[in-house]
């Protein structure tokens, strides 16, 4: 009868995927540092965000709309989470920059792989060079 009880138990919520966590952290940092947000978010392409709501929030922030209460109703759950995540944060510009690099790196690595598959060796080398620079920056070597 122990098996029946476990079969009826609700599934355990898994942790959010790392990509989703990176995206949400970047958005929370951008909300906490609106003065620098556009500069750093302009370095990203919308497709750096895998979660649709995150892409939409990114577009709003880049457009200068950091008033979360004014965001569309469908983004209000995310807005509440970002507000909670950014509340009381003592954030630096360096942290925002690092969060951007952490989101850029997998995208650049995918680009290198795509260029390799397409036979674009020069493009692959350029993308690998960019990935190397991002990793160096993340290690504080730049």
PDB file of C-alpha atoms in Angstrom:
ATOM      1  CA  UNK A   1       0.000   0.000   0.000  1.00  0.00           C
ATOM      2  CA  UNK A   2       3.088   2.227   0.181  1.00  0.00           C
ATOM      3  CA  UNK A   3       3.349   2.068  -3.601  1.00  0.00           C
ATOM      4  CA  UNK A   4      -0.157   3.432  -4.097  1.00  0.00           C
ATOM      5  CA  UNK A   5       0.610   6.347  -1.808  1.00  0.00           C
ATOM      6  CA  UNK A   6       3.745   7.229  -3.756  1.00  0.00           C
ATOM      7  CA  UNK A   7       1.879   6.923  -7.057  1.00  0.00           C
ATOM      8  CA  UNK A   8      -0.685   9.435  -5.782  1.00  0.00           C
ATOM      9  CA  UNK A   9       1.962  11.858  -4.507  1.00  0.00           C
ATOM     10  CA  UNK A  10       2.343  15.037  -6.551  1.00  0.00           C
ATOM     11  CA  UNK A  11       5.474  15.155  -8.689  1.00  0.00           C
ATOM     12  CA  UNK A  12       8.411  16.920  -7.118  1.00  0.00           C
ATOM     13  CA  UNK A  13       9.089  20.218  -8.854  1.00  0.00           C
ATOM     14  CA  UNK A  14      12.475  20.147 -10.481  1.00  0.00           C
ATOM     15  CA  UNK A  15      14.871  23.041 -10.324  1.00  0.00           C
ATOM     16  CA  UNK A  16      14.616  25.502 -13.176  1.00  0.00           C
ATOM     17  CA  UNK A  17      17.055  24.740 -15.975  1.00  0.00           C
ATOM     18  CA  UNK A  18      20.325  26.656 -15.732  1.00  0.00           C
ATOM     19  CA  UNK A  19      19.531  28.666 -18.872  1.00  0.00           C
ATOM     20  CA  UNK A  20      16.226  29.834 -17.421  1.00  0.00           C
ATOM     21  CA  UNK A  21      17.916  30.823 -14.163  1.00  0.00           C
ATOM     22  CA  UNK A  22      20.630  32.756 -16.061  1.00  0.00           C
ATOM     23  CA  UNK A  23      17.981  34.581 -18.082  1.00  0.00           C
ATOM     24  CA  UNK A  24      15.919  35.526 -15.043  1.00  0.00           C
ATOM     25  CA  UNK A  25      19.022  36.662 -13.117  1.00  0.00           C
ATOM     26  CA  UNK A  26      20.056  38.914 -15.987  1.00  0.00           C
ATOM     27  CA  UNK A  27      16.583  40.447 -16.179  1.00  0.00           C
ATOM     28  CA  UNK A  28      16.496  41.006 -12.399  1.00  0.00           C
ATOM     29  CA  UNK A  29      19.918  42.684 -12.537  1.00  0.00           C
ATOM     30  CA  UNK A  30      18.741  44.863 -15.437  1.00  0.00           C
ATOM     31  CA  UNK A  31      15.713  45.927 -13.402  1.00  0.00           C
ATOM     32  CA  UNK A  32      17.958  46.703 -10.428  1.00  0.00           C
ATOM     33  CA  UNK A  33      20.332  48.743 -12.652  1.00  0.00           C
ATOM     34  CA  UNK A  34      18.069  50.464 -15.194  1.00  0.00           C
ATOM     35  CA  UNK A  35      20.728  53.093 -15.888  1.00  0.00           C
ATOM     36  CA  UNK A  36      23.041  50.451 -17.404  1.00  0.00           C
ATOM     37  CA  UNK A  37      20.477  47.911 -18.616  1.00  0.00           C
ATOM     38  CA  UNK A  38      20.028  49.092 -22.196  1.00  0.00           C
ATOM     39  CA  UNK A  39      23.761  49.362 -22.837  1.00  0.00           C
ATOM     40  CA  UNK A  40      24.388  45.760 -21.846  1.00  0.00           C
ATOM     41  CA  UNK A  41      21.170  44.241 -23.148  1.00  0.00           C
ATOM     42  CA  UNK A  42      21.810  45.808 -26.555  1.00  0.00           C
ATOM     43  CA  UNK A  43      24.756  43.373 -26.811  1.00  0.00           C
ATOM     44  CA  UNK A  44      22.303  40.459 -26.833  1.00  0.00           C
ATOM     45  CA  UNK A  45      20.056  39.156 -29.561  1.00  0.00           C
ATOM     46  CA  UNK A  46      16.482  38.324 -28.526  1.00  0.00           C
ATOM     47  CA  UNK A  47      17.143  34.666 -29.324  1.00  0.00           C
ATOM     48  CA  UNK A  48      19.643  34.559 -26.455  1.00  0.00           C
ATOM     49  CA  UNK A  49      16.512  34.106 -24.318  1.00  0.00           C
ATOM     50  CA  UNK A  50      14.920  30.657 -24.549  1.00  0.00           C
ATOM     51  CA  UNK A  51      11.856  31.507 -22.450  1.00  0.00           C
ATOM     52  CA  UNK A  52       9.301  33.524 -24.427  1.00  0.00           C
ATOM     53  CA  UNK A  53       8.280  35.679 -21.446  1.00  0.00           C
ATOM     54  CA  UNK A  54      11.952  36.468 -20.862  1.00  0.00           C
ATOM     55  CA  UNK A  55      12.331  37.578 -24.517  1.00  0.00           C
ATOM     56  CA  UNK A  56       9.302  39.828 -24.117  1.00  0.00           C
ATOM     57  CA  UNK A  57      10.662  41.300 -20.870  1.00  0.00           C
ATOM     58  CA  UNK A  58      14.046  41.814 -22.540  1.00  0.00           C
ATOM     59  CA  UNK A  59      12.348  43.776 -25.350  1.00  0.00           C
ATOM     60  CA  UNK A  60      10.515  45.968 -22.840  1.00  0.00           C
ATOM     61  CA  UNK A  61      13.666  46.687 -20.833  1.00  0.00           C
ATOM     62  CA  UNK A  62      15.677  47.514 -23.975  1.00  0.00           C
ATOM     63  CA  UNK A  63      12.870  49.876 -24.973  1.00  0.00           C
ATOM     64  CA  UNK A  64      13.366  51.596 -21.608  1.00  0.00           C
ATOM     65  CA  UNK A  65      10.262  50.226 -19.900  1.00  0.00           C
ATOM     66  CA  UNK A  66      11.439  49.124 -16.452  1.00  0.00           C
ATOM     67  CA  UNK A  67       8.144  50.037 -14.729  1.00  0.00           C
ATOM     68  CA  UNK A  68       7.098  46.458 -14.072  1.00  0.00           C
ATOM     69  CA  UNK A  69       3.585  47.396 -12.962  1.00  0.00           C
ATOM     70  CA  UNK A  70       2.953  48.732 -16.464  1.00  0.00           C
ATOM     71  CA  UNK A  71       3.945  45.521 -18.231  1.00  0.00           C
ATOM     72  CA  UNK A  72       1.249  43.452 -19.992  1.00  0.00           C
ATOM     73  CA  UNK A  73      -0.896  41.221 -17.789  1.00  0.00           C
ATOM     74  CA  UNK A  74       0.648  38.037 -19.209  1.00  0.00           C
ATOM     75  CA  UNK A  75       4.070  39.213 -17.961  1.00  0.00           C
ATOM     76  CA  UNK A  76       2.888  40.132 -14.458  1.00  0.00           C
ATOM     77  CA  UNK A  77       3.921  36.774 -12.877  1.00  0.00           C
ATOM     78  CA  UNK A  78       7.430  37.283 -14.284  1.00  0.00           C
ATOM     79  CA  UNK A  79       7.407  40.953 -13.249  1.00  0.00           C
ATOM     80  CA  UNK A  80       6.521  39.938  -9.679  1.00  0.00           C
ATOM     81  CA  UNK A  81       9.337  37.374  -9.678  1.00  0.00           C
ATOM     82  CA  UNK A  82      11.849  39.905 -11.049  1.00  0.00           C
ATOM     83  CA  UNK A  83      10.763  42.462  -8.482  1.00  0.00           C
ATOM     84  CA  UNK A  84      11.233  39.884  -5.746  1.00  0.00           C
ATOM     85  CA  UNK A  85      14.597  38.737  -7.169  1.00  0.00           C
ATOM     86  CA  UNK A  86      15.912  42.303  -7.455  1.00  0.00           C
ATOM     87  CA  UNK A  87      14.553  43.633  -4.141  1.00  0.00           C
ATOM     88  CA  UNK A  88      17.338  44.814  -1.887  1.00  0.00           C
ATOM     89  CA  UNK A  89      20.078  43.771  -4.290  1.00  0.00           C
ATOM     90  CA  UNK A  90      23.273  45.756  -4.079  1.00  0.00           C
ATOM     91  CA  UNK A  91      24.134  45.200  -7.713  1.00  0.00           C
ATOM     92  CA  UNK A  92      27.164  46.422  -9.588  1.00  0.00           C
ATOM     93  CA  UNK A  93      27.614  47.133 -13.253  1.00  0.00           C
ATOM     94  CA  UNK A  94      30.241  44.356 -13.310  1.00  0.00           C
ATOM     95  CA  UNK A  95      27.608  41.824 -12.181  1.00  0.00           C
ATOM     96  CA  UNK A  96      25.275  42.913 -14.953  1.00  0.00           C
ATOM     97  CA  UNK A  97      28.082  42.629 -17.511  1.00  0.00           C
ATOM     98  CA  UNK A  98      28.974  39.140 -16.227  1.00  0.00           C
ATOM     99  CA  UNK A  99      25.339  38.032 -16.483  1.00  0.00           C
ATOM    100  CA  UNK A 100      25.276  39.203 -20.111  1.00  0.00           C
ATOM    101  CA  UNK A 101      28.474  37.267 -20.859  1.00  0.00           C
ATOM    102  CA  UNK A 102      27.022  34.139 -19.226  1.00  0.00           C
ATOM    103  CA  UNK A 103      24.004  34.373 -21.533  1.00  0.00           C
ATOM    104  CA  UNK A 104      26.120  35.145 -24.608  1.00  0.00           C
ATOM    105  CA  UNK A 105      28.569  32.266 -24.184  1.00  0.00           C
ATOM    106  CA  UNK A 106      26.230  29.323 -24.969  1.00  0.00           C
ATOM    107  CA  UNK A 107      24.799  31.269 -27.896  1.00  0.00           C
ATOM    108  CA  UNK A 108      28.273  31.888 -29.342  1.00  0.00           C
ATOM    109  CA  UNK A 109      29.230  28.247 -28.790  1.00  0.00           C
ATOM    110  CA  UNK A 110      26.097  27.159 -30.700  1.00  0.00           C
ATOM    111  CA  UNK A 111      27.029  29.585 -33.470  1.00  0.00           C
ATOM    112  CA  UNK A 112      30.501  28.018 -33.732  1.00  0.00           C
ATOM    113  CA  UNK A 113      28.937  24.553 -34.016  1.00  0.00           C
ATOM    114  CA  UNK A 114      26.440  25.736 -36.647  1.00  0.00           C
ATOM    115  CA  UNK A 115      29.205  27.308 -38.695  1.00  0.00           C
ATOM    116  CA  UNK A 116      31.276  24.114 -38.443  1.00  0.00           C
ATOM    117  CA  UNK A 117      28.279  22.090 -39.686  1.00  0.00           C
ATOM    118  CA  UNK A 118      27.829  24.547 -42.565  1.00  0.00           C
ATOM    119  CA  UNK A 119      31.497  24.210 -43.541  1.00  0.00           C
ATOM    120  CA  UNK A 120      32.188  27.872 -42.691  1.00  0.00           C
ATOM    121  CA  UNK A 121      35.640  27.467 -41.156  1.00  0.00           C
ATOM    122  CA  UNK A 122      36.378  31.202 -40.976  1.00  0.00           C
ATOM    123  CA  UNK A 123      33.026  31.863 -39.279  1.00  0.00           C
ATOM    124  CA  UNK A 124      33.683  28.990 -36.859  1.00  0.00           C
ATOM    125  CA  UNK A 125      37.110  30.408 -35.962  1.00  0.00           C
ATOM    126  CA  UNK A 126      35.592  33.864 -35.395  1.00  0.00           C
ATOM    127  CA  UNK A 127      32.887  32.412 -33.135  1.00  0.00           C
ATOM    128  CA  UNK A 128      35.451  30.345 -31.213  1.00  0.00           C
ATOM    129  CA  UNK A 129      37.559  33.485 -30.744  1.00  0.00           C
ATOM    130  CA  UNK A 130      34.550  35.330 -29.366  1.00  0.00           C
ATOM    131  CA  UNK A 131      33.777  32.404 -27.032  1.00  0.00           C
ATOM    132  CA  UNK A 132      37.397  32.440 -25.836  1.00  0.00           C
ATOM    133  CA  UNK A 133      37.187  36.189 -25.115  1.00  0.00           C
ATOM    134  CA  UNK A 134      33.930  35.725 -23.202  1.00  0.00           C
ATOM    135  CA  UNK A 135      35.430  32.922 -21.091  1.00  0.00           C
ATOM    136  CA  UNK A 136      38.502  35.075 -20.375  1.00  0.00           C
ATOM    137  CA  UNK A 137      36.271  37.978 -19.352  1.00  0.00           C
ATOM    138  CA  UNK A 138      34.282  35.685 -17.055  1.00  0.00           C
ATOM    139  CA  UNK A 139      37.550  34.571 -15.440  1.00  0.00           C
ATOM    140  CA  UNK A 140      38.527  38.222 -15.018  1.00  0.00           C
ATOM    141  CA  UNK A 141      41.447  37.987 -17.415  1.00  0.00           C
ATOM    142  CA  UNK A 142      40.404  40.942 -19.556  1.00  0.00           C
TER     143      UNK A 142
END
